[in-house]
Amino acid sequence: MSKVKNELKEFLEYKKAYKFIQKELIVKDECVYCDDILLKDIERK
């Protein structure tokens, strides 16, 4: 049982230090871009 508690403690410390940054999606001329990378193009599919 103490092994599980140790792993949980390590995970919670890791999770606290990790920050998730969501990138912004930009829709322009029916195309979807993220960080200037084309993700979806309606005409070419």
Coordinates of N, CA and C in Angstrom, one line a residue:
M1 N 0.8 -1.2 0.0 CA 0.0 0.0 0.0 C 0.9 1.3 0.0
S2 N 2.0 1.2 0.7 CA 2.8 2.4 0.8 C 3.4 2.7 -0.6
K3 N 3.6 1.7 -1.4 CA 4.2 1.9 -2.8 C 3.2 2.7 -3.6
V4 N 1.9 2.4 -3.5 CA 0.8 3.1 -4.2 C 0.8 4.6 -3.7
K5 N 0.9 4.8 -2.4 CA 0.9 6.2 -1.9 C 2.1 6.9 -2.4
N6 N 3.3 6.3 -2.4 CA 4.5 6.9 -3.0 C 4.3 7.4 -4.4
E7 N 3.7 6.4 -5.2 CA 3.5 6.8 -6.6 C 2.5 7.9 -6.8
L8 N 1.5 7.9 -6.0 CA 0.5 9.0 -6.1 C 1.1 10.3 -5.7
K9 N 1.9 10.3 -4.6 CA 2.6 11.5 -4.2 C 3.5 12.0 -5.3
E10 N 4.3 11.2 -5.9 CA 5.2 11.6 -7.0 C 4.4 12.1 -8.2
F11 N 3.3 11.5 -8.5 CA 2.4 11.9 -9.6 C 1.9 13.3 -9.3
L12 N 1.4 13.5 -8.1 CA 0.8 14.8 -7.8 C 1.8 15.9 -7.8
E13 N 3.1 15.6 -7.4 CA 4.1 16.6 -7.5 C 4.5 16.9 -8.9
Y14 N 4.5 15.9 -9.8 CA 4.8 16.1 -11.2 C 3.7 16.9 -11.8
K15 N 2.4 16.6 -11.5 CA 1.3 17.3 -12.1 C 1.3 18.7 -11.7
K16 N 1.7 19.0 -10.5 CA 1.7 20.4 -10.0 C 2.7 21.2 -10.8
A17 N 3.9 20.6 -11.1 CA 4.9 21.3 -11.8 C 4.7 21.5 -13.3
Y18 N 3.8 20.6 -13.8 CA 3.5 20.6 -15.3 C 2.4 21.6 -15.6
K19 N 2.6 22.5 -16.6 CA 1.6 23.5 -17.0 C 1.2 23.2 -18.4
F20 N -0.1 23.1 -18.6 CA -0.6 22.9 -20.0 C -1.0 24.2 -20.6
I21 N -0.4 24.4 -21.8 CA -0.7 25.7 -22.5 C -1.4 25.3 -23.8
Q22 N -2.7 25.7 -23.9 CA -3.5 25.4 -25.1 C -3.2 26.5 -26.2
K23 N -2.9 26.0 -27.3 CA -2.6 26.8 -28.5 C -3.9 27.4 -29.0
E24 N -3.8 28.5 -29.7 CA -5.0 29.1 -30.2 C -5.2 28.7 -31.7
L25 N -6.4 28.3 -32.0 CA -6.7 27.9 -33.4 C -7.2 29.1 -34.1
I26 N -6.7 29.3 -35.3 CA -7.1 30.5 -36.1 C -7.8 29.9 -37.4
V27 N -9.0 30.4 -37.6 CA -9.8 30.0 -38.8 C -9.7 31.2 -39.8
K28 N -9.2 30.9 -41.0 CA -9.1 31.9 -42.0 C -9.3 31.3 -43.4
D29 N -10.2 31.9 -44.1 CA -10.6 31.4 -45.5 C -10.9 29.9 -45.5
E30 N -11.7 29.5 -44.5 CA -12.2 28.1 -44.3 C -11.0 27.1 -44.1
C31 N -9.9 27.6 -43.6 CA -8.7 26.8 -43.3 C -8.4 27.0 -41.8
V32 N -8.0 26.0 -41.1 CA -7.7 26.0 -39.7 C -6.2 26.0 -39.5
Y33 N -5.6 27.0 -38.8 CA -4.2 27.1 -38.5 C -3.9 27.1 -37.0
C34 N -2.8 26.5 -36.6 CA -2.3 26.5 -35.2 C -0.8 26.8 -35.3
D35 N -0.4 27.9 -34.7 CA 1.0 28.4 -34.8 C 1.5 28.5 -36.2
D36 N 0.6 29.0 -37.1 CA 0.9 29.2 -38.5 C 1.2 27.9 -39.3
I37 N 0.7 26.8 -38.7 CA 0.7 25.5 -39.4 C -0.7 25.1 -39.8
L38 N -0.8 24.8 -41.1 CA -2.2 24.4 -41.6 C -2.6 23.1 -41.1
L39 N -3.7 23.1 -40.4 CA -4.3 21.8 -39.9 C -5.4 21.2 -40.7
K40 N -6.2 22.1 -41.3 CA -7.4 21.6 -42.0 C -7.6 22.6 -43.2
D41 N -7.8 22.0 -44.3 CA -8.1 22.8 -45.5 C -9.4 22.3 -46.1
I42 N -10.4 23.0 -46.2 CA -11.7 22.6 -46.7 C -11.6 22.1 -48.2
E43 N -10.9 22.9 -49.0 CA -10.9 22.6 -50.4 C -10.1 21.3 -50.7
R44 N -8.9 21.1 -50.1 CA -8.1 20.0 -50.4 C -8.4 18.7 -49.5
K45 N -9.0 19.0 -48.4 CA -9.4 17.9 -47.4 C -8.1 17.1 -47.2

